[in-house]
PDB file of C-alpha atoms and ligand atoms in Angstrom:
ATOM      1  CA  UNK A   1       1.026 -58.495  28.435  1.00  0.00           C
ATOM      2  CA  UNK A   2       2.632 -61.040  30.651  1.00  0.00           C
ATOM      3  CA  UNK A   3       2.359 -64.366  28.076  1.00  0.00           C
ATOM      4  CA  UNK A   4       3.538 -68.027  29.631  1.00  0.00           C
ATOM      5  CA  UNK A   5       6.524 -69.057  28.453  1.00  0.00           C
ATOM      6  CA  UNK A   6       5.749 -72.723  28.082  1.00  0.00           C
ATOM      7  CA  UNK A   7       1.880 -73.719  27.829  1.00  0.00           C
ATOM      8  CA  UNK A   8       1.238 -77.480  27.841  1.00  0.00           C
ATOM      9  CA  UNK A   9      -2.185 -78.675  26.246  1.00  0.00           C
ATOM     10  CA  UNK A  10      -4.468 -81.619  26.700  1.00  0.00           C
ATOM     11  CA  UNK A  11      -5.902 -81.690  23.298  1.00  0.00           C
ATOM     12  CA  UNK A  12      -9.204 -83.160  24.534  1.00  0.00           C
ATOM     13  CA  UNK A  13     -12.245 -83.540  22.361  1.00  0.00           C
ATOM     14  CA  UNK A  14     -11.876 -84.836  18.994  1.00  0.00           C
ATOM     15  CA  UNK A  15     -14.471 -87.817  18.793  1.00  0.00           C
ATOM     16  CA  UNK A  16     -16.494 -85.675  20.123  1.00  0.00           C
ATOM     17  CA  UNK A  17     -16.312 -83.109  17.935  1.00  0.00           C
ATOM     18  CA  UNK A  18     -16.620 -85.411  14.997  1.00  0.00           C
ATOM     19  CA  UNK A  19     -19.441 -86.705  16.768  1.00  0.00           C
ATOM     20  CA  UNK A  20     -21.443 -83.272  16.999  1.00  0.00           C
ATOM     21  CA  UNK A  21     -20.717 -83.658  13.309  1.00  0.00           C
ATOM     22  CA  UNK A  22     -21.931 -86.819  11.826  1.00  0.00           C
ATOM     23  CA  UNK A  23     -18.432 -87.945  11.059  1.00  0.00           C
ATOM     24  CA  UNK A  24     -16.058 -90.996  12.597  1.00  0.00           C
ATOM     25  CA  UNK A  25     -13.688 -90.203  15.265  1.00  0.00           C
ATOM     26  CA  UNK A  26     -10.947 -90.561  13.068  1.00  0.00           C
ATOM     27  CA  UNK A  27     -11.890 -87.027  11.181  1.00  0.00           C
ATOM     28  CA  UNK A  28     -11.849 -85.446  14.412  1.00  0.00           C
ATOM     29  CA  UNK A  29      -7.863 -86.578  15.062  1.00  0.00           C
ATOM     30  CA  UNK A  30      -7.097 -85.524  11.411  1.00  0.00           C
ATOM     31  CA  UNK A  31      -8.758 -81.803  12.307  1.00  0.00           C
ATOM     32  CA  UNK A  32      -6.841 -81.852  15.663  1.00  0.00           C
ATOM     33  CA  UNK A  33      -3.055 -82.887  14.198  1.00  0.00           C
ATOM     34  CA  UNK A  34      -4.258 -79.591  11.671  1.00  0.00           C
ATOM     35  CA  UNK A  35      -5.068 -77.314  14.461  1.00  0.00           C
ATOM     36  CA  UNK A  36      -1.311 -78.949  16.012  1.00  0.00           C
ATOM     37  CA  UNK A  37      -0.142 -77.345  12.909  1.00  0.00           C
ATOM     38  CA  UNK A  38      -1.831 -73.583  13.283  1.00  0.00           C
ATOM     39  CA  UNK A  39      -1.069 -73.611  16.893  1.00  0.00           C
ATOM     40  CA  UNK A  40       2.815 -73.588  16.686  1.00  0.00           C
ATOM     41  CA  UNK A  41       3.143 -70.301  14.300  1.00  0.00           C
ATOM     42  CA  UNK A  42       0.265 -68.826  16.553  1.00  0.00           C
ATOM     43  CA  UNK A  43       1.260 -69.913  19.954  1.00  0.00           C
ATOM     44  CA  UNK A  44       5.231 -68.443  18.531  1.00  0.00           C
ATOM     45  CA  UNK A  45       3.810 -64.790  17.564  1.00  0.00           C
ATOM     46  CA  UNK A  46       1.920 -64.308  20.652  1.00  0.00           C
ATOM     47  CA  UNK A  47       5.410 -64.791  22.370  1.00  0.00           C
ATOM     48  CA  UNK A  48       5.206 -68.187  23.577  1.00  0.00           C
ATOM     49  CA  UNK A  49       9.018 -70.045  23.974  1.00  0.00           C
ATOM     50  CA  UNK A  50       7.583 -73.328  24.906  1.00  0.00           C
ATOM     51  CA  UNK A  51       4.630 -75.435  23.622  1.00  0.00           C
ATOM     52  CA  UNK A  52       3.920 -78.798  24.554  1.00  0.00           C
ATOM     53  CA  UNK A  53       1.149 -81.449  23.203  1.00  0.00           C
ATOM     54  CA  UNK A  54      -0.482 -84.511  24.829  1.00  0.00           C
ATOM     55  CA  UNK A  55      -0.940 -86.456  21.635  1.00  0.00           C
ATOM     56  CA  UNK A  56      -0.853 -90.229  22.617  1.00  0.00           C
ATOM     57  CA  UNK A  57      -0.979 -91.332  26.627  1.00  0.00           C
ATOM     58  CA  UNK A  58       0.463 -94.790  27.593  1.00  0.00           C
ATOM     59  CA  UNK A  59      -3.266 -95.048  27.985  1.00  0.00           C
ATOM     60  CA  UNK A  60      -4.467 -94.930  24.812  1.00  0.00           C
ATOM     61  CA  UNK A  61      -3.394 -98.180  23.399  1.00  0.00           C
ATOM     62  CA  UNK A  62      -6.668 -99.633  24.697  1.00  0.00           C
ATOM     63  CA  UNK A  63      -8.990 -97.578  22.130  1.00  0.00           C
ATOM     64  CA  UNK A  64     -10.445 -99.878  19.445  1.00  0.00           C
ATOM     65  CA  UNK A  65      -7.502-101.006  16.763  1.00  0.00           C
ATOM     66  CA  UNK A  66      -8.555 -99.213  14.093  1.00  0.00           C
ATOM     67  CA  UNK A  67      -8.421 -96.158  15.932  1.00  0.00           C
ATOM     68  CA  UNK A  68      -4.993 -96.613  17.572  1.00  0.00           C
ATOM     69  CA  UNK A  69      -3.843 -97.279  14.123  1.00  0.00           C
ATOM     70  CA  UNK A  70      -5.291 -93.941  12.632  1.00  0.00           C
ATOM     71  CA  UNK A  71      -3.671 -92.163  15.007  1.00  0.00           C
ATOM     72  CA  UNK A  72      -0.243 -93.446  14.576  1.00  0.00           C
ATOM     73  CA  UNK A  73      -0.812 -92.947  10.834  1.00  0.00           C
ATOM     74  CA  UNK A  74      -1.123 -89.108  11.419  1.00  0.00           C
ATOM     75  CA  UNK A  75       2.035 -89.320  13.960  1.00  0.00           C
ATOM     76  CA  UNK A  76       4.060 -91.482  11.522  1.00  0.00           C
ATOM     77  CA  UNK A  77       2.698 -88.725   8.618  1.00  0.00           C
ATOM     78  CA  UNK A  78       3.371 -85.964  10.999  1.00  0.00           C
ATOM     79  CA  UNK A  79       6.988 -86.803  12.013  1.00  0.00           C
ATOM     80  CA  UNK A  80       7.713 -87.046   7.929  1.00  0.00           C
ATOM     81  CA  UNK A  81       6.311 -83.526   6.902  1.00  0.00           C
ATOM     82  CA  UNK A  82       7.327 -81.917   9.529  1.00  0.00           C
ATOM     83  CA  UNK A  83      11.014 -81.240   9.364  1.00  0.00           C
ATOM     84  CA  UNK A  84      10.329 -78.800   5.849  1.00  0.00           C
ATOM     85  CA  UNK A  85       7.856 -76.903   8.104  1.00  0.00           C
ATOM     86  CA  UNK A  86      10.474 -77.375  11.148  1.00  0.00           C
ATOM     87  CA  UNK A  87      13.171 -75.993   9.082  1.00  0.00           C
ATOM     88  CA  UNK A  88      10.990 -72.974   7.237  1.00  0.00           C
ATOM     89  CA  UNK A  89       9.975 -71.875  11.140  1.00  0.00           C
ATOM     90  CA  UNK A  90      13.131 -72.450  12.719  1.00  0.00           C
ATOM     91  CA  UNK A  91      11.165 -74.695  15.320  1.00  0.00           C
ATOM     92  CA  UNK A  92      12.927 -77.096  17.335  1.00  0.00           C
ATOM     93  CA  UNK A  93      11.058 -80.415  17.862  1.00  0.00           C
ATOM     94  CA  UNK A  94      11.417 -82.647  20.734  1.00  0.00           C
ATOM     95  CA  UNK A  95       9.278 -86.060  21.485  1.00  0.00           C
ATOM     96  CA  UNK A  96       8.734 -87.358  24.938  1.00  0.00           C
ATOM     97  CA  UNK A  97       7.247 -90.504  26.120  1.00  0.00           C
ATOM     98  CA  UNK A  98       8.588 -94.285  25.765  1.00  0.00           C
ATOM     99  CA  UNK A  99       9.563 -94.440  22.630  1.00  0.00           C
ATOM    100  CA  UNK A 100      10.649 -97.929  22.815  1.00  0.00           C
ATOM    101  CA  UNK A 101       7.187 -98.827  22.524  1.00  0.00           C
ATOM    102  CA  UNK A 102       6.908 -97.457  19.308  1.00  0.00           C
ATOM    103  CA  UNK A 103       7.509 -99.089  15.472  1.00  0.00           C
ATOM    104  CA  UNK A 104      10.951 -98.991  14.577  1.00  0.00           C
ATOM    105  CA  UNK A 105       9.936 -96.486  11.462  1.00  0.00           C
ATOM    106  CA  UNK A 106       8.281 -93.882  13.658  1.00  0.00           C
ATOM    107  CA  UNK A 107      11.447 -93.838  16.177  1.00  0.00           C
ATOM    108  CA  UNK A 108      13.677 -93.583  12.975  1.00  0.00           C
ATOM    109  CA  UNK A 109      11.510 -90.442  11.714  1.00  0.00           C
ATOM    110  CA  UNK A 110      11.397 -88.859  15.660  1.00  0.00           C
ATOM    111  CA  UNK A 111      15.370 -89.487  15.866  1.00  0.00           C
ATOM    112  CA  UNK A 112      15.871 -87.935  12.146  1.00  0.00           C
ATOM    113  CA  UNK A 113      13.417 -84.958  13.136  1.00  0.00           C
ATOM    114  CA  UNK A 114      14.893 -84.383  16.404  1.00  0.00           C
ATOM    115  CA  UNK A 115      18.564 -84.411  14.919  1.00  0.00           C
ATOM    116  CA  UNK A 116      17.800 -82.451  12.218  1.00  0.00           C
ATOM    117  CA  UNK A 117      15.968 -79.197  14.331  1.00  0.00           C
ATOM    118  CA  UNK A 118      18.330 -79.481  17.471  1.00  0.00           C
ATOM    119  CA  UNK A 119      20.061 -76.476  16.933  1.00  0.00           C
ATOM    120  CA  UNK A 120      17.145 -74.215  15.277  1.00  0.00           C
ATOM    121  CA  UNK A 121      16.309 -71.527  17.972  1.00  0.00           C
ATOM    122  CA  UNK A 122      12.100 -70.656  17.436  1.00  0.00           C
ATOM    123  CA  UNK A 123       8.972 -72.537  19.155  1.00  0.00           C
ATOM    124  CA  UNK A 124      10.346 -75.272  21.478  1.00  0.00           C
ATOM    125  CA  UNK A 125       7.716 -77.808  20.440  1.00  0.00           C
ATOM    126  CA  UNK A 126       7.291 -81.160  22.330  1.00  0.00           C
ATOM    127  CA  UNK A 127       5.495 -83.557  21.600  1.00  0.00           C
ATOM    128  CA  UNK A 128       4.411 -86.686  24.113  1.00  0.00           C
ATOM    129  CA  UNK A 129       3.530 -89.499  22.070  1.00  0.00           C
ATOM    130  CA  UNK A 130       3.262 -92.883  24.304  1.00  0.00           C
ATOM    131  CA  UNK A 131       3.420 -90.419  27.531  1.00  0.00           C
ATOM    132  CA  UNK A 132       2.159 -91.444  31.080  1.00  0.00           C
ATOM    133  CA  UNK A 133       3.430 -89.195  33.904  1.00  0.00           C
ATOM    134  CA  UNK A 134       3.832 -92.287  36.123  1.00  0.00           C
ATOM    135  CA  UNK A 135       5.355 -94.390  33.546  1.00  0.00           C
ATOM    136  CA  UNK A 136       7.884 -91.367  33.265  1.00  0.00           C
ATOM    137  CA  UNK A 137       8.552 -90.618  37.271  1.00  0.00           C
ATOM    138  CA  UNK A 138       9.060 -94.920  37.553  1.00  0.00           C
ATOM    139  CA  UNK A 139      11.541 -94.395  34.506  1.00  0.00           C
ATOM    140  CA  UNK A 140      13.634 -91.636  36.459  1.00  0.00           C
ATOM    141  CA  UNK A 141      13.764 -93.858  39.684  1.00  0.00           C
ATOM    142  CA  UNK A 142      15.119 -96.734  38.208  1.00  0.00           C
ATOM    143  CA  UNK A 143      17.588 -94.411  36.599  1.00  0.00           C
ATOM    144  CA  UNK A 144      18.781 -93.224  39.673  1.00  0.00           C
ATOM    145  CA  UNK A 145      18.415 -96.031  41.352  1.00  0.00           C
ATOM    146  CA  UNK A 146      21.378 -97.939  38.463  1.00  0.00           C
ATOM    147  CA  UNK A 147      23.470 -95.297  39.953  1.00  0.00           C
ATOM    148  CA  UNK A 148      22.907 -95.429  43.608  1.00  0.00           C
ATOM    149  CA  UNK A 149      23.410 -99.494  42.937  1.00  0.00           C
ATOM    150  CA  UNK A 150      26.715 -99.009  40.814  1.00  0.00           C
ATOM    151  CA  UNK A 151      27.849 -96.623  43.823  1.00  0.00           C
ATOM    152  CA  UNK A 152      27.729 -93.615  42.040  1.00  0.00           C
ATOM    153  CA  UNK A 153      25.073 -92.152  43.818  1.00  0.00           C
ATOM    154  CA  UNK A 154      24.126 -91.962  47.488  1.00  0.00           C
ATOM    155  CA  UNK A 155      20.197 -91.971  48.435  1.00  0.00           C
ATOM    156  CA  UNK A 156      20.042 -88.464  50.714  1.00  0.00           C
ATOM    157  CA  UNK A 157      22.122 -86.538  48.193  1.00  0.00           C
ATOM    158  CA  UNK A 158      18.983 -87.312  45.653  1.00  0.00           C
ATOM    159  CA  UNK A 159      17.661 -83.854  45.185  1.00  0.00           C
ATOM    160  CA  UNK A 160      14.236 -82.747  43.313  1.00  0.00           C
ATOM    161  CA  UNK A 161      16.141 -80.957  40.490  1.00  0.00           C
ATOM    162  CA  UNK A 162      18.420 -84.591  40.160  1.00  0.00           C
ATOM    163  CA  UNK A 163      14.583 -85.947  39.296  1.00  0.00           C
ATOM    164  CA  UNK A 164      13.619 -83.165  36.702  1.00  0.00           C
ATOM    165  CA  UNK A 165      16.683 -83.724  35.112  1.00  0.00           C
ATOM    166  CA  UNK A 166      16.104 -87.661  34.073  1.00  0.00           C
ATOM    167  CA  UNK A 167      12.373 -87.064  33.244  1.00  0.00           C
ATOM    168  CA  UNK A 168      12.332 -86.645  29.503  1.00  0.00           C
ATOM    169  CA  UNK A 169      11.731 -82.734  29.819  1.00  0.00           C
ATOM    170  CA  UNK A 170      14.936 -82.515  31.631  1.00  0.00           C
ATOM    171  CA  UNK A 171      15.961 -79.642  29.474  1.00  0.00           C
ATOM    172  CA  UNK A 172      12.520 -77.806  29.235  1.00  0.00           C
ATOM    173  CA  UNK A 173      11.445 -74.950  32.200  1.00  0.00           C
ATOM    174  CA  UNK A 174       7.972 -76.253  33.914  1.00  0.00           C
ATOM    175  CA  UNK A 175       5.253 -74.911  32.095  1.00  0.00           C
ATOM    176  CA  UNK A 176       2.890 -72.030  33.343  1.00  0.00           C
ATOM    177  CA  UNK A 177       0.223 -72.519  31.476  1.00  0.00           C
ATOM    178  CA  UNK A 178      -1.761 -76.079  31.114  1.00  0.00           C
ATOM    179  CA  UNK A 179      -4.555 -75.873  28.938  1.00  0.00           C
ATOM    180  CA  UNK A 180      -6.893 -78.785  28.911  1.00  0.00           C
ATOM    181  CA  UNK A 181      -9.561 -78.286  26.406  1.00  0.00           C
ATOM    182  CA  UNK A 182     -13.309 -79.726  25.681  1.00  0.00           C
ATOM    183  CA  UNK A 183     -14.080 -79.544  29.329  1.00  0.00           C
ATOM    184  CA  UNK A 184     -13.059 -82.381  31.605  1.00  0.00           C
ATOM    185  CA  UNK A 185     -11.196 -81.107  34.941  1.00  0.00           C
ATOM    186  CA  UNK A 186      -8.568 -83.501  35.187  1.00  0.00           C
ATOM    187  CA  UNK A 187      -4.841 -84.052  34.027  1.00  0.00           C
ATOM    188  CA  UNK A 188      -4.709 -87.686  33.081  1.00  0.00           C
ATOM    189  CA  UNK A 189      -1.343 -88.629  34.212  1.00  0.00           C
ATOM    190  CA  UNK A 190       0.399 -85.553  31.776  1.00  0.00           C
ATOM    191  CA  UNK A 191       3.096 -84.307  33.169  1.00  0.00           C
ATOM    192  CA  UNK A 192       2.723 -84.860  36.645  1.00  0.00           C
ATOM    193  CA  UNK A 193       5.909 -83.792  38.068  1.00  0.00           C
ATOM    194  CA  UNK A 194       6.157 -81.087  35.781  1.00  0.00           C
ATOM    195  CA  UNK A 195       2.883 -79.156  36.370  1.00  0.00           C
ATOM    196  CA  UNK A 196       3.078 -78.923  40.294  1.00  0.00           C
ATOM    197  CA  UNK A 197       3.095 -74.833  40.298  1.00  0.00           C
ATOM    198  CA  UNK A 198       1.269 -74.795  36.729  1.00  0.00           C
ATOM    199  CA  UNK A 199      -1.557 -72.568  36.309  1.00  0.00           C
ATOM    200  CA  UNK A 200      -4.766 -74.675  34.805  1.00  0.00           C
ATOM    201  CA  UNK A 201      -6.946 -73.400  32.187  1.00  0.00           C
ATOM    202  CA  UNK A 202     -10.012 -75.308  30.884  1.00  0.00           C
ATOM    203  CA  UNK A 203     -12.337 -74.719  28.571  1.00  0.00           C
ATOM    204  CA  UNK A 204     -15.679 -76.485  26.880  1.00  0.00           C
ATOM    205  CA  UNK A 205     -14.182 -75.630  23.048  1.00  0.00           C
ATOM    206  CA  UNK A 206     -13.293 -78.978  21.578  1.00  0.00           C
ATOM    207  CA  UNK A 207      -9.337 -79.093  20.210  1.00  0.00           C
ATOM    208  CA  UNK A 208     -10.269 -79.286  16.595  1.00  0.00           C
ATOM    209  CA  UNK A 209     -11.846 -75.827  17.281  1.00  0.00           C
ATOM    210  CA  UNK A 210      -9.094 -73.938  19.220  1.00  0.00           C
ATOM    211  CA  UNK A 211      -7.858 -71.055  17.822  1.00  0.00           C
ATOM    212  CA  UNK A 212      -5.771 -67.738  17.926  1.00  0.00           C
ATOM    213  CA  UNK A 213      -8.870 -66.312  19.808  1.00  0.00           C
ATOM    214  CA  UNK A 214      -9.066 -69.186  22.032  1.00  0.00           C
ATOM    215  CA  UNK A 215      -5.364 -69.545  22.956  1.00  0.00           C
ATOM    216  CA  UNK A 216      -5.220 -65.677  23.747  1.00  0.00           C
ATOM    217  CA  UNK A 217      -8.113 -66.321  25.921  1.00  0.00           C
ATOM    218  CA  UNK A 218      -6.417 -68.116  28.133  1.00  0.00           C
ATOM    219  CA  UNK A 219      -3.290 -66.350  28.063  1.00  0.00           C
ATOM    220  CA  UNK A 220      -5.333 -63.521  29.533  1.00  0.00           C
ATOM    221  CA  UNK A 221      -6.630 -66.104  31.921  1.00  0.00           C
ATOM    222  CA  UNK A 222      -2.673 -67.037  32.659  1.00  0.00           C
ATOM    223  CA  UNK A 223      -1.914 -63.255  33.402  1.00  0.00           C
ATOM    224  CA  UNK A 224      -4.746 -62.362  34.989  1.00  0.00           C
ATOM    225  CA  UNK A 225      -4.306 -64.709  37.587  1.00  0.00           C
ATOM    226  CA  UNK A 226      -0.418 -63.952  37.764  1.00  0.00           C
ATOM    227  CA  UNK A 227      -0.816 -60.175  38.179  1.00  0.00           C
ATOM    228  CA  UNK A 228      -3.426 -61.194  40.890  1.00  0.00           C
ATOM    229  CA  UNK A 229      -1.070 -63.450  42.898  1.00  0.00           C
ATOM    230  CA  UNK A 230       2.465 -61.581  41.837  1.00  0.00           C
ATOM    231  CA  UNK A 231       3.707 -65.006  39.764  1.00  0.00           C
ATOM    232  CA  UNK A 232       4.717 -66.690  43.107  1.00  0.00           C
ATOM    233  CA  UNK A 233       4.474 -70.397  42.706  1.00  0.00           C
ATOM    234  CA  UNK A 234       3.202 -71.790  46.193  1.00  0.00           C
TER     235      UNK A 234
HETATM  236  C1  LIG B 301      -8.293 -86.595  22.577  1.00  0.00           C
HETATM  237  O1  LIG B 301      -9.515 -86.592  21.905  1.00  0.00           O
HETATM  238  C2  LIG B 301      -7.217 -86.592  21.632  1.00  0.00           C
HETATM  239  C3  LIG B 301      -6.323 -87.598  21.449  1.00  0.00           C
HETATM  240  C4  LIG B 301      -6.325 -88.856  22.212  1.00  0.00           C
HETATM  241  C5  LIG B 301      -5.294 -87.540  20.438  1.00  0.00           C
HETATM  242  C6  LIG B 301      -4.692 -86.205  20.153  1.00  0.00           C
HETATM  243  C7  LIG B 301      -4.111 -86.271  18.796  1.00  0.00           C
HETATM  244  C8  LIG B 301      -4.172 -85.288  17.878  1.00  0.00           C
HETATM  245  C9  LIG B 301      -4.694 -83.952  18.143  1.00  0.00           C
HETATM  246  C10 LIG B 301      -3.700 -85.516  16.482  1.00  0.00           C
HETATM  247  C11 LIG B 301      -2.291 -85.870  16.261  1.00  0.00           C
HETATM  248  C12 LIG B 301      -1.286 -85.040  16.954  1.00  0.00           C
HETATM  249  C13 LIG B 301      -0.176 -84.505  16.383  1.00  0.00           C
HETATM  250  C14 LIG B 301       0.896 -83.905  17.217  1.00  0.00           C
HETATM  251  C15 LIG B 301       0.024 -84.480  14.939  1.00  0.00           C
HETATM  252  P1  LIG B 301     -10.518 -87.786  22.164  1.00  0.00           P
HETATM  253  O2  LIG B 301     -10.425 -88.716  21.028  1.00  0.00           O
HETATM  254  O3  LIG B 301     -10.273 -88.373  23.499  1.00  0.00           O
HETATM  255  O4  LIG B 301     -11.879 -87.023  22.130  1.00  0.00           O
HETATM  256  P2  LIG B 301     -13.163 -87.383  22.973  1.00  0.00           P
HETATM  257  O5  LIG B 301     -12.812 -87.190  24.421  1.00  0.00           O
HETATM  258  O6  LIG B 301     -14.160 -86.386  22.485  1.00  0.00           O
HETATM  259  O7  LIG B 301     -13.524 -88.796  22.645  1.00  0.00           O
END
């Protein structure tokens, strides 16, 4: 079996979920950051180098307070307990997004978790926490654009690999594989640059009830698709 090397998810779908349940949105996030969890030892034994996880867009500061503020809870909780689960996996953890529009705390705890797995060799794990695809392409242009006005850099010798390199996943391969689940077809603003040859899997299950089954689903999806076309991006 031919599995993606790096699959990028859209974790779509947990008010609704919690919803379908009787429960406040807030149980649905706490389900999905526990599904986060299984999904790194499961996406690493199927093969998987790469995994990557939409968990809060630049757009997502306008959700009601108390939600915002549940969700960087589970983040702030996340970033804590995760180095002992980091270190028993070997999984090296990497955040992207603006982090300078984060509480100091929370950049402390991605800085001591990011430090502290750098050299472990497993599951590349990423996660985008205050993430917009624009907000990161407009970052990368005015970083090039310091050089090219301290005369460093010339505008015509900017290639397309100089841009990957100052995104924040300058030192991850594209993905394959994006997965967007509970159903919407769209990929609100994640990784624009990054997904241009990707292969796009949806489906209607909500994120607080993917699984093993579901995630090997669409790796089937991935290489069916693949075999089809021979793997050439176009
Ligand atoms: C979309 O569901 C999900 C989010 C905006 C947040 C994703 C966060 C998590 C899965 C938990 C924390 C993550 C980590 C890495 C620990 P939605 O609320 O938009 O659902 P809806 O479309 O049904 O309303």
């Amino acid at each position: 079996m031919s599995v993606p090397e790096h699959v990028a998810i859209i974790m779509d779908g947990n008010g609704r979920w919690a919803k379908a349940k009787g429960m406040p949105r807030n149980y649905g996030h706490v389900q999905g950051a526990k599904t986060v969890e299984d999904m790194c030892e499961i996406a690493w034994n199927m093969g998987i180098k790469y995994l990557t996880v939409y968990a809060f867009s630049t757009e997502n500061w306008s959700r009601p307070k108390d939600e915002v503020n549940a969700l960087m809870k589970l983040l702030r909780n996340y970033m804590k307990n995760c180095i002992k689960r980091a270190s028993a996996n070997n999984m090296r953890v990497r955040v992207i997004g603006d982090k300078t529009g984060l509480d100091e705390d929370i950049r402390k705890s991605i800085a001591d978790l990011e430090e502290a797995t750098k050299g472990y060799t497993g599951l590349n794990f990423t996660i985008a926490i205050n993430y917009g695809g624009r907000d990161e392409i407009t970052r990368a242009v005015r970083s090039l654009a310091k050089d090219v006005e301290n005369g460093t850099l010339k505008p015509e010798d900017i290639t397309d690999k100089m841009i990957s390199e100052r995104l924040d996943t300058g030192d991850l391969p594209d993905p394959d594989l994006l997965i967007r689940t509970c159903g919407e077809l769209r990929v609100s603003n994640f990784l624009l640059w990054q997904i241009s040859y990707s292969e796009i899997y949806v489906t209607d299950v909500a994120w607080p009830d993917f699984n093993e089954a579901e995630l090997k689903k669409a790796c089937d999806a991935y290489e069916g698709r693949t075999r089809k076309f021979g793997n050439v991006a176009q």
